[in-house]
Amino acid sequence: MAKVFRFHDGNDLYDWQDSNPLNDKAIAAIVDPNGEHSSREITSIPSPFARIDLVRTAFNVVSKMGPEGDSIHHKMVSDALDIGQIFFNYEKFKDKIEIISWNPRNDLEALLNNGNPSHKLLGESLRLYYVQDADNYNFSYDSKLYLINYKDGQNPINIIGGTSPASLFFTSANTYNLDFGDGSDIFLDDEYLPLQKRDPEYIKYLYALKESIPNFSSKFNEVDEYLSMIFPLLTPELRTSIKNETVSFYNSLSDLNIDGGGEVVEILNTPLKKGKDKRDKIKESNFVIEPINNVDQELLPLVLPNDNFSGQLMYVTDFWKNTDKTPHYDATPISERILPFDGNKFPYLTISDLLEPVIIRTEYPIDGFYFDKANFNGDKSFLLPLKPLFFKYFSTDFLSSVINSERVFELKSLPAGSVEAILRVPVKNGNHITFKRIYYNPVNQSHKPEFSELDNKGAVIENRINIAITPFYEFPESIQPAYNIAYYDADRIPLLEGNVFDYEYYSSKNDLIRNVEPVRR
């Protein structure tokens, strides 16, 4: 007997017999030869709108399998949720993406009537499927689709996904290796994140959107089932908030506009919203600097690790990953910086904001009775390689204090004349961030020192300079102080000849003393 070619199981048919159309059970019985593994995208479906159907089906399958998994269905659901989160956080990612509207009524007519035979054929095909699948996918000539273009992709246009009238959001099957995400989660990557593990504000927004779209359970049945499955997995506080505040929460959010213009992004004529400014939430981060000085500053910066970090500290919406590392150097002004692994605009400090790229070794040892030597003992000493910004937040006395049984700042001797600087910066709740930089001793002091803040590589340079201050005494406020400051410079190597030194004077509170009247002798 001839082989019966059939995707699903069923009784064999002989001669001419009636067969039933495929139903949900028959479709569910189809065995994927790839094992439904996420490494193989489902692409061979003969419809330009097949991706919308595949994502909708994925929500249905995951609702039955459970939220955790590595199947292609879990990948599509995770990616669709990523697209929704990109829309929600548009203000955060607008430098990397743009929203493009597709109007079926106008844009199909444009394809049909522009005179290009190929465009006309495409327009006819799209119109055929759009009309044919209207009931199944909730298509309407009065409802637009909105697509996300990734501006940093390799092609002129890189559509990574968009809105869907059947599954809220859908994605492309292409791989784009995005460089942005939320917290430690990179969007559209190979780590799949179910809804309950995402930003609570975004979770709340999706349930608010569910309540705002008319007939949601019938038009988005598969997504509705997924949301019902996820709800018991949420925290009690979030469940209570969703039950009591979805409508008011939705109304409190601003409409999402295309490039700040008048066109509002919609799904089935219901406006999408954009998340609120997260600055207040970021202010609660465990990485906010904990200054000793009184600092008149609206936004205290975060202090972010530039090396592996083992602490369990809350970043913005998630805990900091111990493998995440901030750049050693950021040329952007501190107030204009974008938080790494998050994307929000918020000030943060990294190692090169606080440590100089070069450390100066003195010809003679520094008097440790009067000056902080950072626990370094030897025939020679080092000037502390701290940038002025450090003293905006901390006093000089603070350098010798202890955080969690370790000195705030110390220098450690290394072989071949190199030295390591270790700076521990206090952050919220008694924690601290440790910065380390090695300053390498050049083979020949007459050579220009090689250093790189980008690579966190410092350099040692030896100056034959000395400064003496007398009297080493703090005068009462009622007395006009007068100090003798002696400066000695014996540098004669060509590299250092011609150096010009300037002096600034500070109080014990690190305030710059102005109107100093120097008298040279």
XYZ file of C-alpha atoms in Angstrom:
521
model
C 0.000 0.000 0.000
C 1.250 3.527 -0.740
C 2.682 5.626 2.089
C 0.236 8.095 3.616
C 1.911 11.494 4.029
C 0.371 13.123 7.048
C 1.830 15.425 9.759
C -0.495 14.165 12.467
C -1.592 10.737 13.680
C -4.887 9.317 12.508
C -6.631 6.343 10.964
C -5.643 5.381 7.434
C -8.141 6.159 4.681
C -8.880 3.737 1.860
C -10.079 4.699 -1.588
C -12.407 7.707 -1.387
C -13.448 8.400 2.177
C -14.413 11.473 4.137
C -11.675 13.181 6.167
C -12.161 15.806 8.813
C -10.498 19.228 8.710
C -7.619 19.850 11.094
C -8.745 20.911 14.547
C -6.847 21.917 17.683
C -6.296 18.310 18.756
C -4.965 17.290 15.359
C -2.618 20.260 15.254
C -1.405 19.537 18.775
C -0.594 15.975 17.714
C 1.867 17.133 15.055
C 5.384 16.186 16.145
C 8.117 18.702 15.404
C 11.152 16.783 14.048
C 13.389 19.447 15.614
C 11.891 18.759 19.004
C 10.519 22.323 19.236
C 13.955 23.445 20.356
C 14.527 27.170 20.445
C 17.655 26.935 18.300
C 15.491 26.449 15.204
C 13.034 29.182 14.280
C 9.703 28.243 12.702
C 9.709 30.019 9.344
C 8.194 27.853 6.600
C 4.589 29.078 6.815
C 3.168 30.415 3.508
C 1.681 33.704 4.711
C 3.152 37.196 5.126
C 1.332 37.414 8.465
C 2.365 33.960 9.682
C 4.626 35.354 12.388
C 1.613 36.905 14.100
C -0.059 33.500 14.159
C 3.083 31.745 15.394
C 3.447 34.123 18.349
C -0.227 33.767 19.198
C 0.138 29.966 19.089
C 3.246 30.208 21.274
C 1.255 31.952 24.018
C -1.279 29.126 23.825
C 1.373 26.395 24.032
C 3.286 28.037 26.898
C 0.038 28.486 28.832
C -0.249 24.694 28.825
C 3.459 23.857 29.277
C 4.198 26.386 32.014
C 6.112 29.697 31.956
C 9.629 28.244 32.269
C 11.266 26.362 29.406
C 13.660 26.499 26.474
C 11.313 25.552 23.633
C 10.827 27.711 20.553
C 7.438 28.665 22.011
C 9.044 30.000 25.199
C 11.492 31.939 23.043
C 8.715 33.563 20.996
C 6.729 34.491 24.103
C 9.819 35.940 25.790
C 10.724 37.899 22.656
C 7.165 39.215 22.276
C 7.260 40.403 25.889
C 10.604 42.057 25.102
C 8.991 43.990 22.240
C 6.194 45.126 24.547
C 8.760 46.262 27.096
C 10.645 48.225 24.424
C 7.414 50.033 23.508
C 6.708 50.683 27.209
C 10.211 52.089 27.767
C 10.421 53.947 24.469
C 11.831 57.110 26.078
C 14.670 55.037 27.470
C 15.588 53.436 24.137
C 14.628 56.094 21.595
C 18.267 56.636 20.631
C 18.419 53.019 19.457
C 14.979 52.457 17.946
C 12.295 54.220 15.967
C 8.605 53.415 15.626
C 7.211 53.114 12.100
C 3.462 53.064 11.498
C 1.908 50.864 8.790
C -1.517 51.997 7.629
C -3.188 49.120 5.724
C -5.600 51.397 3.922
C -3.093 53.977 2.669
C 0.059 51.878 2.406
C -1.588 49.035 0.475
C -3.041 51.543 -1.967
C 0.398 53.097 -2.369
C 1.874 49.712 -3.310
C -0.916 48.989 -5.773
C -0.769 52.347 -7.528
C 2.904 53.372 -7.655
C 3.453 51.890 -11.129
C 6.059 49.299 -10.155
C 4.852 45.780 -11.184
C 6.736 44.129 -8.312
C 5.251 46.531 -5.779
C 1.804 45.959 -7.232
C 2.198 42.180 -6.933
C 3.298 42.537 -3.310
C 0.364 44.842 -2.613
C -2.110 42.396 -4.134
C -0.673 39.524 -2.080
C -0.781 41.512 1.153
C -4.322 42.678 0.458
C -5.440 39.111 -0.288
C -4.113 37.773 2.996
C -5.189 40.841 4.948
C -8.804 40.411 3.837
C -8.719 36.621 4.085
C -7.282 36.615 7.635
C -9.226 39.624 8.931
C -11.499 37.687 11.286
C -8.783 35.321 12.460
C -6.207 37.997 13.292
C -8.533 40.932 14.125
C -7.301 42.826 11.066
C -9.059 46.068 10.187
C -8.385 48.806 7.671
C -9.071 51.268 10.477
C -6.306 49.895 12.735
C -2.611 50.444 12.105
C 0.329 48.203 12.882
C 3.403 49.754 14.498
C 6.857 48.343 13.801
C 10.116 48.824 15.711
C 13.195 49.564 13.632
C 16.547 48.912 15.323
C 18.661 51.838 14.127
C 22.028 50.225 14.922
C 21.382 47.092 12.847
C 23.467 46.070 9.848
C 20.775 46.873 7.269
C 19.133 50.201 6.364
C 15.902 48.910 7.923
C 16.000 46.330 10.737
C 12.488 45.471 11.906
C 12.730 43.536 15.167
C 8.995 43.362 15.920
C 5.832 45.338 16.336
C 2.262 45.487 17.579
C -0.091 42.610 16.850
C -3.913 42.653 16.793
C -3.842 38.969 17.795
C -1.057 38.684 20.405
C -0.404 42.320 21.431
C 3.176 42.091 20.139
C 5.158 39.964 17.712
C 8.805 39.598 16.700
C 10.841 38.964 13.606
C 12.507 35.562 13.221
C 15.811 37.267 12.405
C 18.733 37.609 14.814
C 19.947 41.133 15.545
C 22.132 40.774 18.676
C 20.719 43.818 20.426
C 22.965 45.697 22.832
C 20.273 46.948 25.203
C 17.738 45.531 27.615
C 16.212 45.970 31.056
C 18.483 45.487 34.022
C 20.680 42.467 33.365
C 18.302 41.043 30.740
C 19.303 41.738 27.131
C 16.302 41.863 24.811
C 15.800 39.155 22.159
C 18.733 37.078 23.415
C 18.986 33.361 24.203
C 17.898 33.724 27.831
C 14.109 33.602 28.034
C 12.384 35.620 30.716
C 8.786 34.861 31.715
C 6.536 37.742 32.653
C 6.626 37.219 36.430
C 10.398 37.886 36.478
C 10.197 41.260 34.728
C 9.898 44.856 35.882
C 6.813 45.091 38.157
C 5.767 48.349 36.456
C 5.708 46.600 33.075
C 3.814 43.626 34.497
C 1.215 45.946 35.983
C 0.970 47.782 32.661
C 0.141 44.615 30.697
C -2.691 43.758 33.079
C -3.888 47.370 32.826
C -3.791 47.093 29.031
C -5.846 43.918 29.285
C -8.550 45.796 31.187
C -8.453 48.717 28.735
C -8.877 46.849 25.431
C -12.567 45.995 24.811
C -13.339 42.258 24.561
C -9.727 41.395 25.373
C -10.427 37.796 26.394
C -12.020 36.973 23.036
C -9.721 38.998 20.780
C -6.526 38.004 22.620
C -7.604 34.678 24.060
C -4.147 33.097 24.088
C -2.524 36.095 25.762
C -5.392 36.242 28.248
C -4.765 32.603 29.199
C -1.067 33.347 29.620
C -1.783 36.315 31.903
C -4.159 34.149 33.947
C -1.437 31.524 34.342
C 1.136 34.120 35.429
C -1.063 35.955 37.942
C -0.712 33.454 40.854
C 3.076 33.588 40.422
C 3.281 37.321 41.148
C 4.085 38.741 44.573
C 1.088 39.320 46.882
C 1.737 43.078 46.793
C 1.725 43.169 42.991
C -1.426 41.030 42.776
C -3.218 43.404 45.148
C -2.069 46.409 43.151
C -3.267 44.850 39.888
C -6.665 44.032 41.379
C -7.244 47.518 42.740
C -5.349 49.948 40.541
C -5.209 48.770 36.922
C -7.570 51.393 35.485
C -6.126 54.284 37.487
C -2.596 53.109 36.704
C -3.325 52.975 32.961
C -4.863 56.459 33.038
C -1.894 57.856 34.971
C 0.513 56.977 32.150
C 1.204 59.187 29.135
C 0.241 58.076 25.634
C 3.054 56.687 23.497
C 3.616 58.956 20.499
C 5.747 58.415 17.418
C 8.891 60.532 17.848
C 7.045 62.833 20.229
C 4.553 63.824 17.532
C 0.794 63.727 17.508
C 0.279 60.134 16.283
C -0.480 57.819 19.202
C 0.640 54.187 19.001
C -2.421 51.930 19.336
C -3.566 48.331 19.339
C -7.119 47.969 18.023
C -7.632 51.697 18.629
C -6.562 51.465 22.288
C -3.581 53.750 23.029
C -0.353 52.216 24.244
C 1.305 53.960 27.162
C 4.886 54.695 28.105
C 6.486 54.095 31.473
C 7.152 56.867 33.936
C 10.535 58.433 34.571
C 12.488 55.968 36.712
C 14.645 58.561 38.460
C 12.770 58.189 41.743
C 13.233 54.422 41.585
C 16.928 54.742 40.719
C 17.380 56.984 43.768
C 16.534 53.893 45.837
C 19.300 51.808 44.220
C 21.770 50.173 46.598
C 24.587 51.688 44.505
C 23.821 55.329 45.387
C 26.917 56.965 46.875
C 26.799 57.593 50.639
C 28.775 60.830 51.096
C 30.286 62.063 54.340
C 30.163 65.714 53.306
C 26.939 67.675 52.973
C 26.338 67.663 49.223
C 23.794 70.006 47.673
C 22.917 67.826 44.692
C 19.493 66.645 43.504
C 20.710 63.339 42.075
C 23.505 61.624 43.964
C 25.398 59.410 41.503
C 25.563 55.646 41.578
C 28.972 54.055 42.113
C 29.207 51.087 39.743
C 31.745 48.221 39.776
C 34.268 47.995 36.957
C 35.275 44.459 37.925
C 33.609 41.250 39.080
C 31.333 42.015 42.004
C 30.069 39.366 44.409
C 27.639 41.477 46.451
C 23.861 41.099 46.242
C 22.883 44.725 45.639
C 19.741 45.986 43.909
C 20.608 47.986 40.798
C 17.447 49.448 39.202
C 14.881 46.720 38.596
C 17.083 43.719 39.365
C 20.160 42.676 41.315
C 23.530 43.497 39.798
C 25.040 40.505 37.969
C 28.436 39.573 39.376
C 29.860 39.380 35.843
C 28.627 42.824 34.740
C 31.361 45.443 34.526
C 31.049 49.153 33.843
C 33.621 50.847 31.598
C 36.803 51.932 33.363
C 36.373 55.331 31.721
C 33.386 57.283 30.421
C 34.041 60.547 28.570
C 30.381 61.585 28.804
C 29.685 64.311 31.390
C 28.497 62.636 34.585
C 25.072 64.298 34.477
C 24.496 63.074 30.894
C 25.504 59.457 31.346
C 23.393 56.422 30.468
C 23.392 53.656 33.066
C 25.146 50.505 31.785
C 22.964 47.389 31.451
C 19.873 49.518 32.044
C 19.598 52.399 29.583
C 18.168 55.097 31.849
C 19.836 58.498 31.921
C 21.246 58.936 35.414
C 24.624 60.033 36.827
C 27.073 57.328 37.821
C 30.750 57.158 38.776
C 33.368 54.713 37.619
C 36.994 54.261 38.638
C 38.486 56.953 36.379
C 36.228 59.591 37.897
C 37.998 59.127 41.231
C 41.520 57.834 40.515
C 44.180 59.596 38.449
C 45.877 57.711 35.587
C 49.359 58.605 36.928
C 50.771 58.350 40.445
C 53.698 60.556 41.513
C 56.525 58.939 43.463
C 58.492 61.372 45.636
C 62.254 61.344 46.032
C 62.027 61.212 49.820
C 59.506 59.529 52.139
C 56.498 61.592 53.192
C 56.136 62.432 56.880
C 53.360 60.106 57.988
C 52.729 62.138 61.149
C 51.340 65.040 59.132
C 50.269 63.465 55.845
C 48.280 60.367 54.895
C 50.616 57.804 53.307
C 47.821 55.273 52.611
C 49.612 52.637 54.719
C 52.583 52.651 52.345
C 56.033 52.331 53.903
C 59.303 52.564 52.035
C 62.331 54.669 51.233
C 60.139 56.719 48.932
C 56.461 57.660 49.046
C 53.588 58.476 46.708
C 51.209 61.382 46.390
C 47.697 59.992 46.664
C 46.286 59.616 43.107
C 42.807 60.901 43.960
C 40.888 63.235 41.678
C 39.218 66.372 43.083
C 35.749 64.844 42.635
C 36.418 62.420 45.488
C 36.717 65.318 47.929
C 33.346 66.684 46.876
C 31.799 63.752 48.730
C 34.417 62.851 51.359
C 36.840 64.610 53.683
C 40.586 64.021 53.815
C 40.199 62.462 57.271
C 37.838 59.889 55.798
C 40.683 58.341 53.773
C 42.172 56.721 56.870
C 38.856 55.439 58.221
C 37.663 51.845 57.947
C 34.758 50.326 55.999
C 33.780 46.752 56.804
C 37.167 46.174 58.498
C 39.149 47.535 55.531
C 40.837 50.902 55.045
C 39.046 53.339 52.716
C 42.210 54.022 50.718
C 45.495 52.160 50.654
C 48.552 51.649 48.478
C 50.198 48.236 48.155
C 53.733 47.665 46.950
C 54.137 45.341 43.960
C 57.257 43.838 42.351
C 59.479 45.932 40.055
C 58.488 49.213 41.687
C 54.824 49.088 40.686
C 52.062 49.938 43.145
C 48.356 49.116 43.496
C 45.819 51.704 44.658
C 42.682 50.412 46.381
C 39.743 52.752 46.984
C 36.590 51.686 48.795
C 33.636 53.987 48.189
C 30.649 53.751 50.568
C 27.188 53.270 49.097
C 23.768 52.766 50.648
C 23.023 50.451 53.561
C 26.601 50.116 54.781
C 27.925 48.572 51.577
C 30.880 49.723 49.503
C 32.296 49.441 45.992
C 35.994 48.640 45.611
C 38.082 50.192 42.852
C 41.596 48.899 42.108
C 44.215 50.268 39.742
C 47.803 49.103 39.222
C 50.354 51.803 38.450
C 53.238 50.258 36.516
C 56.790 51.439 37.038
C 58.490 52.289 33.706
C 61.777 50.600 32.875
C 63.362 54.000 32.330
C 62.107 57.119 34.098
C 63.238 59.245 31.158
C 60.640 57.561 28.937
C 57.140 58.934 28.639
C 54.870 56.954 30.989
C 52.347 54.674 29.319
C 48.894 54.689 30.854
C 45.325 54.114 29.706
C 42.196 54.984 31.636
C 40.199 52.957 29.104
C 42.152 49.822 30.088
C 42.519 50.778 33.773
C 46.295 50.830 33.382
C 48.150 53.412 35.460
C 51.747 54.595 35.394
C 54.327 55.632 37.989
C 56.293 58.813 37.421
C 58.995 59.995 39.813
C 59.238 63.707 40.546
C 62.127 65.107 42.548
C 59.859 67.569 44.287
C 59.139 68.331 47.912
C 56.783 70.616 49.794
C 57.133 71.792 53.384
C 54.539 73.723 55.415
C 55.173 75.688 58.613
C 53.717 76.137 61.082
C 51.671 72.959 60.799
C 48.925 74.413 62.926
C 45.246 75.299 62.547
C 44.697 78.900 63.589
C 41.548 80.016 65.432
C 38.988 81.779 63.262
C 39.718 85.073 65.059
C 43.316 85.108 63.806
C 44.401 85.767 60.241
C 46.527 82.697 59.414
C 49.943 82.964 57.805
C 51.848 79.930 56.555
C 55.246 79.401 55.012
C 55.182 76.972 52.093
C 58.497 75.806 50.683
C 58.599 74.119 47.299
C 61.639 72.203 46.044
C 62.030 71.031 42.419
C 65.186 69.196 41.359
C 63.874 67.470 38.222
C 66.438 67.620 35.444
C 65.421 64.871 33.030
C 64.083 66.205 29.684
C 60.689 64.589 30.229
C 59.999 66.702 33.320
C 61.858 69.909 32.574
C 59.552 72.846 32.041
C 56.785 71.494 34.281
C 54.740 74.295 35.802
C 53.209 73.762 39.228
C 50.289 75.677 40.646
C 48.856 75.731 44.147
C 45.355 75.738 45.558
C 44.484 75.927 49.229
C 41.640 74.140 50.999
C 40.162 74.223 54.473
C 39.857 71.138 56.646
C 36.307 70.848 55.261
C 37.645 70.680 51.678
C 36.365 74.153 50.845
C 38.524 76.054 48.377
C 40.105 79.070 50.122
C 39.893 82.064 47.850
C 41.519 85.503 48.081
C 44.833 84.053 49.210
C 47.541 86.731 49.181
C 50.821 84.964 48.381
C 54.100 86.622 49.310
C 57.095 85.168 47.503
C 60.513 85.294 49.117
